């Protein structure tokens, strides 16, 4: 007995051995908070939606970045093209009025602008002494550059040849080429500006469309995923429902198995577990029923003799004898019932390689001590078999004991082993020359507490569990069974048919039955 160490803090006491909290007055403390329960179906759907959302968001963002980069490249090429054409015109251009090179910046800019066809969002300007020279057309911008004097001053007064203006009216990408005509003529500046708002709106529009499509795809995925997850997890829910409905009194429910996947394998495994549980509970109930049924009679006999026992020595001696005999019978019944209960366990038999001839000889030697019968070792098969030698010996001795109980002294009893006709099994048998077994009793005698009709010459007083034990031992070996066959000339032959796994064999005949 161990003492429970406790830790008291404030008004609660935590029991060191149980981990439960109690209040200062000894009452139970607050129950621990339970985590919210989320079904597997919802978790699968949430993970699917999360992965889909990340994937679709990544696609939309990447597409937008690519489109924005293409816009930047296109605008940059356009600015480089316009400034390159103007620089080439400055070097090689001729005034159409004189046919000679330009000498004035204003005339140069005017002629060049008259010959250019700009894009809708492109604005070509010339600035000479603060005055703007431009093409006569409308610019789709809230504030064209030629009307923004502050922006023009920033462009013309700086040293940079290109840049970006971030204005409330929109972004403007620009490039400029200074003009130095020489000869004291006033200098000027050629400016090409691109209003990028509409071009940049394209990627944004595509991005919003992709987001909308992604939203619709997520909704469809949500619906389809919910249906598919429900269909896939239906057997799992059925397993949970079936497990919740199982009771000790009803273990017959099974899960229908459909398909050949992990879920069907789970259902098969669960059904196999239910089969084992049902067999275990059935064996337990049968053990209790059998014990109660068979032990009631000897207990009644013992109680009756003890209650009626007199004071005389002879009467006491007789009572003690009867009581001892009944107690021995009760002990044998309990041992047999326990053995039959263990037959449902997977470790009931422990097969190992055994020499068949040696096993047959051992059984024969042990059987000869059971009674004065005409014991004969009929035939012995050679080779190795994979069986439990102790259980097989127990079953064969039980069959020999059964033969002793139903035959008279000196009656021949044959014990032997042989290969089956198919060559895939070995047979160990006990054959007697007694009254035999009627056809009506042939299927009953292997059941518990079924002795069949009285057989001539029977001396047995058992509980009717011997042949049931033999059947359990035979069936404990995979593919094993016990058979009842008639003996030539009269009698019964009980045969243990066991699957063979062993080396080469030969059969030695010593005596025919």
CSV table of C-alpha atoms in Angstrom, one decimal:
chain,number,residue,atom,x,y,z
A,1,UNK,CA,0.0,0.0,0.0
A,2,UNK,CA,1.5,3.3,-1.1
A,3,UNK,CA,0.7,6.8,0.3
A,4,UNK,CA,-0.5,9.4,-2.1
A,5,UNK,CA,1.4,12.6,-1.9
A,6,UNK,CA,-0.7,15.7,-2.4
A,7,UNK,CA,0.1,19.3,-3.3
A,8,UNK,CA,-2.3,22.0,-2.1
A,9,UNK,CA,-2.5,25.4,-3.8
A,10,UNK,CA,-5.1,27.9,-2.8
A,11,UNK,CA,-8.4,26.0,-2.7
A,12,UNK,CA,-7.6,23.0,-4.8
A,13,UNK,CA,-5.6,19.9,-4.0
A,14,UNK,CA,-3.9,17.8,-6.7
A,15,UNK,CA,-3.5,14.1,-5.9
A,16,UNK,CA,0.0,13.0,-6.8
A,17,UNK,CA,-1.0,9.4,-7.6
A,18,UNK,CA,-4.2,10.0,-9.6
A,19,UNK,CA,-3.6,13.4,-11.2
A,20,UNK,CA,-7.2,14.6,-10.3
A,21,UNK,CA,-7.9,17.9,-8.8
A,22,UNK,CA,-10.1,18.3,-5.7
A,23,UNK,CA,-11.3,21.3,-3.7
A,24,UNK,CA,-10.3,22.1,-0.2
A,25,UNK,CA,-13.4,20.3,1.2
A,26,UNK,CA,-12.5,17.1,-0.6
A,27,UNK,CA,-15.0,17.5,-3.5
A,28,UNK,CA,-14.1,16.9,-7.1
A,29,UNK,CA,-12.4,19.8,-8.8
A,30,UNK,CA,-13.4,21.3,-12.2
A,31,UNK,CA,-13.2,18.8,-15.1
A,32,UNK,CA,-10.3,19.4,-17.5
A,33,UNK,CA,-11.3,21.3,-20.6
A,34,UNK,CA,-11.9,19.1,-23.6
A,35,UNK,CA,-10.4,20.0,-26.9
A,36,UNK,CA,-12.9,20.7,-29.6
A,37,UNK,CA,-13.7,17.7,-31.7
A,38,UNK,CA,-13.1,18.0,-35.4
A,39,UNK,CA,-14.0,15.1,-37.7
A,40,UNK,CA,-11.5,13.6,-40.1
A,41,UNK,CA,-13.8,14.6,-43.0
A,42,UNK,CA,-13.5,18.3,-42.0
A,43,UNK,CA,-9.8,18.1,-41.4
A,44,UNK,CA,-9.2,16.5,-44.8
A,45,UNK,CA,-11.4,19.2,-46.4
A,46,UNK,CA,-9.5,22.0,-44.6
A,47,UNK,CA,-6.1,20.6,-45.6
A,48,UNK,CA,-7.4,20.3,-49.2
A,49,UNK,CA,-8.7,23.8,-49.3
A,50,UNK,CA,-5.5,25.2,-47.7
A,51,UNK,CA,-3.3,23.5,-50.3
A,52,UNK,CA,-5.6,24.6,-53.1
A,53,UNK,CA,-5.7,28.2,-51.8
A,54,UNK,CA,-1.9,28.4,-51.6
A,55,UNK,CA,-1.5,26.8,-55.0
A,56,UNK,CA,-4.1,29.0,-56.7
A,57,UNK,CA,-2.8,32.1,-54.9
A,58,UNK,CA,0.7,31.3,-56.0
A,59,UNK,CA,-0.5,30.9,-59.6
A,60,UNK,CA,-2.4,34.2,-59.6
A,61,UNK,CA,0.5,36.1,-58.0
A,62,UNK,CA,3.1,34.6,-60.3
A,63,UNK,CA,0.9,35.4,-63.4
A,64,UNK,CA,0.5,39.0,-62.2
A,65,UNK,CA,4.2,39.4,-61.6
A,66,UNK,CA,5.0,38.0,-65.1
A,67,UNK,CA,2.5,40.4,-66.7
A,68,UNK,CA,3.8,43.4,-64.8
A,69,UNK,CA,7.3,42.5,-65.8
A,70,UNK,CA,6.3,42.3,-69.4
A,71,UNK,CA,4.7,45.7,-69.2
A,72,UNK,CA,7.9,47.2,-67.7
A,73,UNK,CA,10.0,45.6,-70.4
A,74,UNK,CA,7.7,46.8,-73.2
A,75,UNK,CA,7.6,50.4,-71.8
A,76,UNK,CA,11.4,50.4,-71.4
A,77,UNK,CA,11.9,49.2,-75.0
A,78,UNK,CA,9.4,51.9,-76.2
A,79,UNK,CA,11.3,54.6,-74.4
A,80,UNK,CA,14.6,53.4,-75.7
A,81,UNK,CA,13.2,53.2,-79.2
A,82,UNK,CA,11.9,56.7,-79.2
A,83,UNK,CA,15.0,58.3,-77.7
A,84,UNK,CA,17.1,56.3,-80.2
A,85,UNK,CA,15.1,57.5,-83.1
A,86,UNK,CA,15.3,61.1,-81.9
A,87,UNK,CA,19.1,60.9,-81.4
A,88,UNK,CA,19.5,59.5,-84.9
A,89,UNK,CA,17.3,62.3,-86.3
A,90,UNK,CA,19.5,64.9,-84.5
A,91,UNK,CA,22.6,63.4,-86.2
A,92,UNK,CA,21.2,62.8,-89.6
A,93,UNK,CA,18.0,64.8,-90.0
A,94,UNK,CA,17.6,67.7,-92.5
A,95,UNK,CA,15.4,70.6,-92.3
A,96,UNK,CA,12.8,70.1,-95.2
A,97,UNK,CA,12.7,73.9,-95.7
A,98,UNK,CA,16.4,74.3,-96.3
A,99,UNK,CA,17.7,70.8,-96.9
A,100,UNK,CA,20.4,71.4,-94.5
A,101,UNK,CA,21.0,70.2,-90.9
A,102,UNK,CA,18.9,71.8,-88.2
A,103,UNK,CA,20.3,74.8,-86.4
A,104,UNK,CA,17.5,75.5,-84.0
A,105,UNK,CA,16.2,73.2,-81.3
A,106,UNK,CA,12.6,74.4,-81.7
A,107,UNK,CA,12.6,73.7,-85.5
A,108,UNK,CA,14.2,70.3,-84.9
A,109,UNK,CA,11.6,69.3,-82.3
A,110,UNK,CA,8.7,70.5,-84.3
A,111,UNK,CA,9.6,68.6,-87.4
A,112,UNK,CA,10.4,65.4,-85.5
A,113,UNK,CA,7.1,65.5,-83.6
A,114,UNK,CA,5.1,66.1,-86.8
A,115,UNK,CA,6.5,62.9,-88.2
A,116,UNK,CA,5.9,60.6,-85.2
A,117,UNK,CA,2.9,58.4,-84.5
A,118,UNK,CA,2.9,57.8,-80.8
A,119,UNK,CA,1.0,55.2,-78.9
A,120,UNK,CA,-2.2,56.2,-77.2
A,121,UNK,CA,-0.5,56.3,-73.7
A,122,UNK,CA,2.7,57.8,-75.1
A,123,UNK,CA,3.4,61.5,-74.9
A,124,UNK,CA,6.2,63.2,-77.0
A,125,UNK,CA,7.3,66.7,-75.9
A,126,UNK,CA,9.9,69.2,-76.6
A,127,UNK,CA,10.9,72.0,-74.2
A,128,UNK,CA,12.8,75.1,-75.3
A,129,UNK,CA,13.3,77.9,-72.8
A,130,UNK,CA,10.4,76.6,-70.7
A,131,UNK,CA,8.0,76.5,-73.6
A,132,UNK,CA,6.5,73.2,-74.5
A,133,UNK,CA,6.2,71.8,-78.0
A,134,UNK,CA,3.9,68.9,-78.4
A,135,UNK,CA,1.7,66.9,-80.7
A,136,UNK,CA,-1.8,68.1,-81.2
A,137,UNK,CA,-3.7,65.1,-79.8
A,138,UNK,CA,-5.5,64.0,-76.6
A,139,UNK,CA,-3.7,62.1,-73.9
A,140,UNK,CA,-5.8,59.6,-71.9
A,141,UNK,CA,-4.6,60.8,-68.6
A,142,UNK,CA,-6.1,62.9,-65.8
A,143,UNK,CA,-3.1,65.2,-66.0
A,144,UNK,CA,-1.0,65.1,-69.2
A,145,UNK,CA,2.7,65.8,-68.6
A,146,UNK,CA,2.6,69.0,-70.7
A,147,UNK,CA,0.1,70.5,-68.2
A,148,UNK,CA,2.2,69.5,-65.2
A,149,UNK,CA,4.8,72.2,-65.0
A,150,UNK,CA,6.2,70.9,-61.7
A,151,UNK,CA,6.8,67.5,-63.2
A,152,UNK,CA,8.4,69.1,-66.4
A,153,UNK,CA,10.8,71.1,-64.2
A,154,UNK,CA,11.8,68.0,-62.3
A,155,UNK,CA,12.6,66.2,-65.5
A,156,UNK,CA,14.4,69.0,-67.4
A,157,UNK,CA,16.4,70.3,-64.4
A,158,UNK,CA,17.8,67.0,-63.3
A,159,UNK,CA,20.8,65.1,-64.6
A,160,UNK,CA,19.1,61.7,-65.1
A,161,UNK,CA,18.2,60.7,-68.6
A,162,UNK,CA,15.2,58.5,-67.6
A,163,UNK,CA,13.1,57.8,-64.5
A,164,UNK,CA,9.7,57.3,-63.1
A,165,UNK,CA,7.3,59.9,-61.7
A,166,UNK,CA,4.9,58.8,-59.1
A,167,UNK,CA,2.0,61.2,-59.1
A,168,UNK,CA,-1.5,61.1,-57.6
A,169,UNK,CA,-2.8,61.1,-61.2
A,170,UNK,CA,-0.8,58.1,-62.1
A,171,UNK,CA,2.6,56.8,-62.7
A,172,UNK,CA,4.7,58.2,-65.6
A,173,UNK,CA,7.7,56.5,-67.1
A,174,UNK,CA,9.9,59.0,-69.0
A,175,UNK,CA,13.2,59.5,-70.9
A,176,UNK,CA,14.8,62.6,-72.3
A,177,UNK,CA,17.4,63.7,-74.8
A,178,UNK,CA,19.1,67.1,-74.3
A,179,UNK,CA,19.7,69.2,-77.5
A,180,UNK,CA,22.7,71.4,-77.9
A,181,UNK,CA,22.6,73.0,-81.4
A,182,UNK,CA,25.7,75.2,-80.9
A,183,UNK,CA,26.4,78.6,-82.4
A,184,UNK,CA,24.7,80.3,-79.5
A,185,UNK,CA,21.3,78.9,-80.4
A,186,UNK,CA,19.0,78.1,-77.4
A,187,UNK,CA,19.2,74.5,-76.1
A,188,UNK,CA,16.2,72.3,-75.7
A,189,UNK,CA,15.1,68.9,-74.4
A,190,UNK,CA,13.2,66.1,-76.1
A,191,UNK,CA,11.0,64.1,-73.6
A,192,UNK,CA,9.1,60.9,-74.2
A,193,UNK,CA,6.7,60.0,-71.4
A,194,UNK,CA,4.5,56.9,-71.0
A,195,UNK,CA,1.4,57.0,-68.9
A,196,UNK,CA,1.6,53.4,-67.5
A,197,UNK,CA,-1.8,53.4,-65.7
A,198,UNK,CA,-3.8,51.6,-68.4
A,199,UNK,CA,-1.0,49.2,-69.2
A,200,UNK,CA,-0.6,48.3,-65.5
A,201,UNK,CA,-4.3,47.9,-65.1
A,202,UNK,CA,-4.2,44.9,-67.4
A,203,UNK,CA,-2.2,42.7,-65.1
A,204,UNK,CA,-4.3,43.9,-62.2
A,205,UNK,CA,-7.5,42.9,-64.1
A,206,UNK,CA,-6.1,39.5,-64.9
A,207,UNK,CA,-5.1,39.1,-61.3
A,208,UNK,CA,-8.6,39.9,-60.1
A,209,UNK,CA,-10.1,37.5,-62.7
A,210,UNK,CA,-7.7,34.7,-61.5
A,211,UNK,CA,-8.7,35.4,-57.9
A,212,UNK,CA,-12.4,35.2,-58.8
A,213,UNK,CA,-11.8,31.9,-60.8
A,214,UNK,CA,-9.8,30.6,-57.8
A,215,UNK,CA,-12.6,31.4,-55.5
A,216,UNK,CA,-15.1,29.5,-57.7
A,217,UNK,CA,-12.6,26.6,-57.9
A,218,UNK,CA,-12.3,26.6,-54.1
A,219,UNK,CA,-16.1,26.4,-53.8
A,220,UNK,CA,-16.3,23.6,-56.3
A,221,UNK,CA,-13.4,21.8,-54.6
A,222,UNK,CA,-15.1,22.3,-51.2
A,223,UNK,CA,-18.3,20.6,-52.5
A,224,UNK,CA,-16.6,17.9,-54.4
A,225,UNK,CA,-14.0,17.3,-51.6
A,226,UNK,CA,-16.8,17.1,-49.0
A,227,UNK,CA,-18.6,14.5,-51.1
A,228,UNK,CA,-15.5,12.4,-52.0
A,229,UNK,CA,-14.2,12.5,-48.4
A,230,UNK,CA,-17.5,11.4,-47.1
A,231,UNK,CA,-17.6,8.5,-49.6
A,232,UNK,CA,-14.1,7.5,-48.7
A,233,UNK,CA,-14.6,7.8,-45.0
A,234,UNK,CA,-18.0,6.1,-45.0
A,235,UNK,CA,-16.5,2.8,-43.9
A,236,UNK,CA,-14.6,4.6,-41.1
A,237,UNK,CA,-17.8,6.1,-39.8
A,238,UNK,CA,-19.4,2.7,-40.1
A,239,UNK,CA,-16.6,1.2,-38.1
A,240,UNK,CA,-17.1,3.9,-35.4
A,241,UNK,CA,-20.9,3.4,-35.4
A,242,UNK,CA,-20.6,-0.4,-35.3
A,243,UNK,CA,-18.0,-0.2,-32.4
A,244,UNK,CA,-20.4,2.1,-30.5
A,245,UNK,CA,-23.3,-0.3,-30.9
A,246,UNK,CA,-21.3,-3.4,-29.9
A,247,UNK,CA,-22.1,-5.0,-26.6
A,248,UNK,CA,-21.1,-8.2,-24.9
A,249,UNK,CA,-24.5,-9.6,-25.8
A,250,UNK,CA,-24.4,-8.6,-29.5
A,251,UNK,CA,-21.1,-9.1,-31.3
A,252,UNK,CA,-22.7,-10.2,-34.6
A,253,UNK,CA,-22.5,-6.8,-36.5
A,254,UNK,CA,-20.0,-6.7,-39.3
A,255,UNK,CA,-18.9,-4.0,-41.8
A,256,UNK,CA,-19.6,-4.6,-45.5
A,257,UNK,CA,-16.3,-4.7,-47.4
A,258,UNK,CA,-16.3,-3.1,-50.8
A,259,UNK,CA,-13.3,-2.5,-53.1
A,260,UNK,CA,-9.6,-3.3,-52.6
A,261,UNK,CA,-8.0,-0.3,-50.9
A,262,UNK,CA,-6.8,0.8,-47.4
A,263,UNK,CA,-10.4,1.5,-46.2
A,264,UNK,CA,-11.5,-2.0,-47.2
A,265,UNK,CA,-8.4,-3.4,-45.6
A,266,UNK,CA,-9.4,-1.5,-42.4
A,267,UNK,CA,-12.9,-3.0,-42.6
A,268,UNK,CA,-11.6,-6.5,-43.0
A,269,UNK,CA,-9.2,-6.1,-40.1
A,270,UNK,CA,-12.0,-4.7,-37.9
A,271,UNK,CA,-14.3,-7.6,-38.9
A,272,UNK,CA,-11.5,-10.1,-38.1
A,273,UNK,CA,-11.1,-8.5,-34.7
A,274,UNK,CA,-14.9,-8.8,-34.1
A,275,UNK,CA,-14.7,-12.4,-35.1
A,276,UNK,CA,-12.0,-13.0,-32.5
A,277,UNK,CA,-13.9,-11.1,-29.9
A,278,UNK,CA,-17.1,-13.0,-30.7
A,279,UNK,CA,-15.2,-16.3,-30.4
A,280,UNK,CA,-13.6,-15.2,-27.1
A,281,UNK,CA,-16.9,-14.1,-25.6
A,282,UNK,CA,-18.6,-17.2,-26.8
A,283,UNK,CA,-15.9,-19.4,-25.3
A,284,UNK,CA,-16.2,-17.5,-22.0
A,285,UNK,CA,-20.0,-17.8,-21.9
A,286,UNK,CA,-19.8,-21.5,-22.9
A,287,UNK,CA,-17.2,-22.1,-20.2
A,288,UNK,CA,-19.4,-20.5,-17.5
A,289,UNK,CA,-22.5,-22.3,-18.8
A,290,UNK,CA,-20.7,-25.6,-19.0
A,291,UNK,CA,-19.1,-25.2,-15.5
A,292,UNK,CA,-22.4,-24.3,-14.0
A,293,UNK,CA,-24.1,-27.2,-15.6
A,294,UNK,CA,-21.6,-29.9,-14.9
A,295,UNK,CA,-20.5,-28.8,-11.4
A,296,UNK,CA,-24.1,-28.6,-10.1
A,297,UNK,CA,-24.5,-32.4,-9.9
A,298,UNK,CA,-21.3,-33.2,-7.9
A,299,UNK,CA,-21.8,-30.2,-5.7
A,300,UNK,CA,-25.4,-31.5,-4.9
A,301,UNK,CA,-24.0,-35.0,-4.2
A,302,UNK,CA,-21.3,-33.7,-1.9
A,303,UNK,CA,-23.8,-31.4,0.0
A,304,UNK,CA,-26.3,-34.2,0.3
A,305,UNK,CA,-23.8,-36.7,1.7
A,306,UNK,CA,-22.4,-34.2,4.1
A,307,UNK,CA,-25.9,-33.2,5.3
A,308,UNK,CA,-26.9,-36.9,5.8
A,309,UNK,CA,-23.6,-38.1,7.2
A,310,UNK,CA,-24.0,-40.0,10.5
A,311,UNK,CA,-21.7,-40.5,13.5
A,312,UNK,CA,-20.7,-44.0,12.7
A,313,UNK,CA,-17.1,-44.6,11.5
A,314,UNK,CA,-18.2,-46.7,8.5
A,315,UNK,CA,-20.7,-44.2,7.4
A,316,UNK,CA,-18.2,-41.4,7.7
A,317,UNK,CA,-15.6,-43.4,5.8
A,318,UNK,CA,-18.2,-44.0,3.0
A,319,UNK,CA,-19.1,-40.4,2.9
A,320,UNK,CA,-15.5,-39.3,2.7
A,321,UNK,CA,-14.9,-41.7,-0.2
A,322,UNK,CA,-17.9,-40.4,-2.1
A,323,UNK,CA,-17.0,-36.8,-1.5
A,324,UNK,CA,-13.4,-37.3,-2.5
A,325,UNK,CA,-14.5,-39.1,-5.7
A,326,UNK,CA,-16.9,-36.3,-6.6
A,327,UNK,CA,-14.2,-33.6,-5.8
A,328,UNK,CA,-11.8,-35.5,-8.1
A,329,UNK,CA,-14.4,-35.5,-10.8
A,330,UNK,CA,-15.0,-31.8,-10.4
A,331,UNK,CA,-11.3,-31.2,-10.6
A,332,UNK,CA,-11.1,-33.1,-13.9
A,333,UNK,CA,-14.1,-31.3,-15.3
A,334,UNK,CA,-12.6,-27.9,-14.4
A,335,UNK,CA,-9.3,-28.8,-16.0
A,336,UNK,CA,-10.9,-30.0,-19.2
A,337,UNK,CA,-13.1,-26.9,-19.4
A,338,UNK,CA,-10.0,-24.7,-18.9
A,339,UNK,CA,-8.2,-26.6,-21.6
A,340,UNK,CA,-11.1,-26.1,-24.0
A,341,UNK,CA,-11.3,-22.4,-23.2
A,342,UNK,CA,-7.5,-22.1,-24.0
A,343,UNK,CA,-8.2,-23.7,-27.4
A,344,UNK,CA,-9.4,-20.3,-28.7
A,345,UNK,CA,-6.1,-18.7,-27.9
A,346,UNK,CA,-3.5,-18.4,-30.8
A,347,UNK,CA,-0.8,-20.0,-28.6
A,348,UNK,CA,-2.9,-23.1,-27.8
A,349,UNK,CA,-0.6,-25.1,-30.0
A,350,UNK,CA,3.1,-24.4,-30.6
A,351,UNK,CA,4.1,-26.5,-33.7
A,352,UNK,CA,7.7,-27.6,-34.1
A,353,UNK,CA,9.6,-30.1,-36.3
A,354,UNK,CA,9.0,-33.6,-34.9
A,355,UNK,CA,10.1,-37.0,-36.1
A,356,UNK,CA,6.8,-38.8,-36.8
A,357,UNK,CA,8.2,-42.3,-35.9
A,358,UNK,CA,9.5,-41.1,-32.5
A,359,UNK,CA,6.1,-39.4,-31.8
A,360,UNK,CA,4.2,-42.6,-32.7
A,361,UNK,CA,6.4,-44.7,-30.5
A,362,UNK,CA,6.0,-42.4,-27.5
A,363,UNK,CA,2.3,-42.4,-27.8
A,364,UNK,CA,2.2,-46.2,-28.0
A,365,UNK,CA,4.4,-46.6,-24.8
A,366,UNK,CA,2.2,-44.2,-22.8
A,367,UNK,CA,-1.0,-45.8,-24.0
A,368,UNK,CA,0.0,-49.3,-22.9
A,369,UNK,CA,-0.2,-48.1,-19.3
A,370,UNK,CA,-3.9,-47.2,-19.6
A,371,UNK,CA,-5.2,-50.7,-19.3
A,372,UNK,CA,-4.8,-54.4,-20.1
A,373,UNK,CA,-5.6,-54.4,-23.8
A,374,UNK,CA,-4.1,-56.1,-26.8
A,375,UNK,CA,-2.0,-53.0,-27.7
A,376,UNK,CA,-0.4,-53.3,-31.1
A,377,UNK,CA,1.8,-50.8,-33.0
A,378,UNK,CA,0.2,-51.2,-36.4
A,379,UNK,CA,2.3,-49.0,-38.6
A,380,UNK,CA,4.8,-46.2,-38.3
A,381,UNK,CA,5.5,-43.5,-40.9
A,382,UNK,CA,8.9,-42.0,-41.2
A,383,UNK,CA,9.8,-38.3,-41.8
A,384,UNK,CA,9.4,-35.0,-40.1
A,385,UNK,CA,6.1,-33.2,-39.4
A,386,UNK,CA,5.4,-29.7,-38.0
A,387,UNK,CA,3.1,-30.3,-35.0
A,388,UNK,CA,2.8,-29.6,-31.3
A,389,UNK,CA,4.2,-32.9,-29.8
A,390,UNK,CA,2.7,-32.4,-26.4
A,391,UNK,CA,-0.8,-31.6,-27.6
A,392,UNK,CA,-0.8,-34.4,-30.2
A,393,UNK,CA,0.4,-36.9,-27.5
A,394,UNK,CA,-2.4,-35.6,-25.2
A,395,UNK,CA,-5.0,-36.1,-28.0
A,396,UNK,CA,-3.7,-39.6,-28.9
A,397,UNK,CA,-3.7,-40.7,-25.2
A,398,UNK,CA,-7.2,-39.4,-24.8
A,399,UNK,CA,-8.3,-41.5,-27.8
A,400,UNK,CA,-6.5,-44.5,-26.3
A,401,UNK,CA,-8.3,-43.9,-23.0
A,402,UNK,CA,-11.6,-43.7,-24.9
A,403,UNK,CA,-10.8,-47.1,-26.5
A,404,UNK,CA,-10.0,-48.6,-23.1
A,405,UNK,CA,-13.4,-47.3,-21.7
A,406,UNK,CA,-15.4,-49.0,-24.5
A,407,UNK,CA,-13.6,-52.3,-24.8
A,408,UNK,CA,-13.1,-55.3,-22.7
A,409,UNK,CA,-9.8,-56.7,-21.3
A,410,UNK,CA,-7.6,-58.2,-23.9
A,411,UNK,CA,-9.4,-56.6,-26.8
A,412,UNK,CA,-7.0,-55.6,-29.6
A,413,UNK,CA,-6.3,-51.8,-29.9
A,414,UNK,CA,-4.1,-50.6,-32.7
A,415,UNK,CA,-2.1,-47.4,-32.7
A,416,UNK,CA,-0.2,-46.1,-35.7
A,417,UNK,CA,0.8,-43.3,-38.1
A,418,UNK,CA,0.7,-43.2,-41.9
A,419,UNK,CA,0.7,-40.8,-44.9
A,420,UNK,CA,-2.7,-39.8,-46.3
A,421,UNK,CA,-3.6,-41.1,-49.8
A,422,UNK,CA,-3.1,-37.6,-51.2
A,423,UNK,CA,0.4,-37.4,-49.7
A,424,UNK,CA,-0.3,-33.9,-48.2
A,425,UNK,CA,-1.1,-34.9,-44.7
A,426,UNK,CA,-0.2,-37.4,-42.0
A,427,UNK,CA,-2.7,-39.5,-40.0
A,428,UNK,CA,-2.3,-40.7,-36.5
A,429,UNK,CA,-5.0,-43.1,-35.4
A,430,UNK,CA,-6.3,-45.3,-32.6
A,431,UNK,CA,-8.4,-48.3,-33.8
A,432,UNK,CA,-10.4,-50.5,-31.4
A,433,UNK,CA,-12.5,-53.6,-31.9
A,434,UNK,CA,-15.3,-52.5,-29.6
A,435,UNK,CA,-19.0,-52.1,-30.3
A,436,UNK,CA,-18.3,-49.1,-32.6
A,437,UNK,CA,-20.3,-45.8,-32.9
A,438,UNK,CA,-23.7,-45.5,-34.4
A,439,UNK,CA,-24.3,-43.2,-37.4
A,440,UNK,CA,-26.6,-41.1,-35.3
A,441,UNK,CA,-23.8,-40.5,-32.7
A,442,UNK,CA,-21.0,-40.0,-35.2
A,443,UNK,CA,-21.4,-36.2,-35.3
A,444,UNK,CA,-22.5,-35.7,-31.7
A,445,UNK,CA,-19.6,-37.4,-29.8
A,446,UNK,CA,-17.2,-34.6,-30.6
A,447,UNK,CA,-19.4,-32.0,-28.9
A,448,UNK,CA,-19.1,-31.0,-25.3
A,449,UNK,CA,-20.9,-33.2,-22.8
A,450,UNK,CA,-22.3,-35.4,-25.5
A,451,UNK,CA,-21.6,-39.0,-24.9
A,452,UNK,CA,-24.0,-40.4,-27.4
A,453,UNK,CA,-26.1,-43.5,-26.7
A,454,UNK,CA,-24.8,-46.1,-24.3
A,455,UNK,CA,-22.3,-48.5,-26.0
A,456,UNK,CA,-22.0,-52.1,-25.1
A,457,UNK,CA,-19.2,-52.7,-22.7
A,458,UNK,CA,-18.8,-49.0,-21.7
A,459,UNK,CA,-17.1,-48.4,-18.5
A,460,UNK,CA,-16.7,-44.7,-18.8
A,461,UNK,CA,-17.8,-42.2,-16.2
A,462,UNK,CA,-16.3,-39.0,-17.8
A,463,UNK,CA,-18.1,-35.7,-18.4
A,464,UNK,CA,-18.1,-36.1,-22.1
A,465,UNK,CA,-15.2,-33.7,-22.8
A,466,UNK,CA,-12.5,-36.0,-24.0
A,467,UNK,CA,-13.4,-36.1,-27.7
A,468,UNK,CA,-14.1,-32.4,-27.7
A,469,UNK,CA,-10.6,-31.8,-26.4
A,470,UNK,CA,-9.2,-34.1,-29.2
A,471,UNK,CA,-11.2,-32.1,-31.8
A,472,UNK,CA,-9.9,-28.8,-30.4
A,473,UNK,CA,-6.3,-30.0,-30.5
A,474,UNK,CA,-6.7,-31.2,-34.1
A,475,UNK,CA,-8.3,-28.0,-35.3
A,476,UNK,CA,-5.7,-26.0,-33.4
A,477,UNK,CA,-3.2,-27.1,-36.1
A,478,UNK,CA,-4.0,-25.2,-39.4
A,479,UNK,CA,-5.9,-27.5,-41.6
A,480,UNK,CA,-6.1,-30.2,-38.9
A,481,UNK,CA,-9.2,-32.3,-38.1
A,482,UNK,CA,-10.3,-35.5,-36.4
A,483,UNK,CA,-12.3,-38.2,-38.2
A,484,UNK,CA,-14.3,-41.2,-37.1
A,485,UNK,CA,-14.0,-44.2,-39.4
A,486,UNK,CA,-15.2,-47.8,-39.0
A,487,UNK,CA,-12.7,-50.5,-38.1
A,488,UNK,CA,-12.6,-53.5,-40.4
A,489,UNK,CA,-14.3,-56.4,-38.5
A,490,UNK,CA,-16.1,-54.0,-36.1
A,491,UNK,CA,-15.1,-51.2,-33.9
A,492,UNK,CA,-14.2,-47.5,-34.2
A,493,UNK,CA,-11.1,-45.9,-35.6
A,494,UNK,CA,-10.4,-42.3,-34.6
A,495,UNK,CA,-7.9,-40.5,-36.9
A,496,UNK,CA,-6.0,-37.2,-36.4
A,497,UNK,CA,-5.5,-35.8,-39.9
A,498,UNK,CA,-2.7,-33.2,-39.8
A,499,UNK,CA,-1.2,-31.1,-42.6
A,500,UNK,CA,2.3,-32.2,-43.5
A,501,UNK,CA,5.3,-30.0,-43.8
A,502,UNK,CA,8.5,-31.8,-43.6
A,503,UNK,CA,11.2,-33.8,-45.3
A,504,UNK,CA,11.0,-36.8,-47.5
A,505,UNK,CA,9.3,-39.8,-46.0
A,506,UNK,CA,8.8,-43.5,-46.3
A,507,UNK,CA,6.2,-45.8,-44.7
A,508,UNK,CA,7.0,-48.9,-42.7
A,509,UNK,CA,4.3,-51.5,-42.4
A,510,UNK,CA,4.5,-53.6,-39.3
A,511,UNK,CA,1.1,-55.1,-39.0
A,512,UNK,CA,-2.2,-54.7,-40.8
A,513,UNK,CA,-5.3,-53.7,-39.0
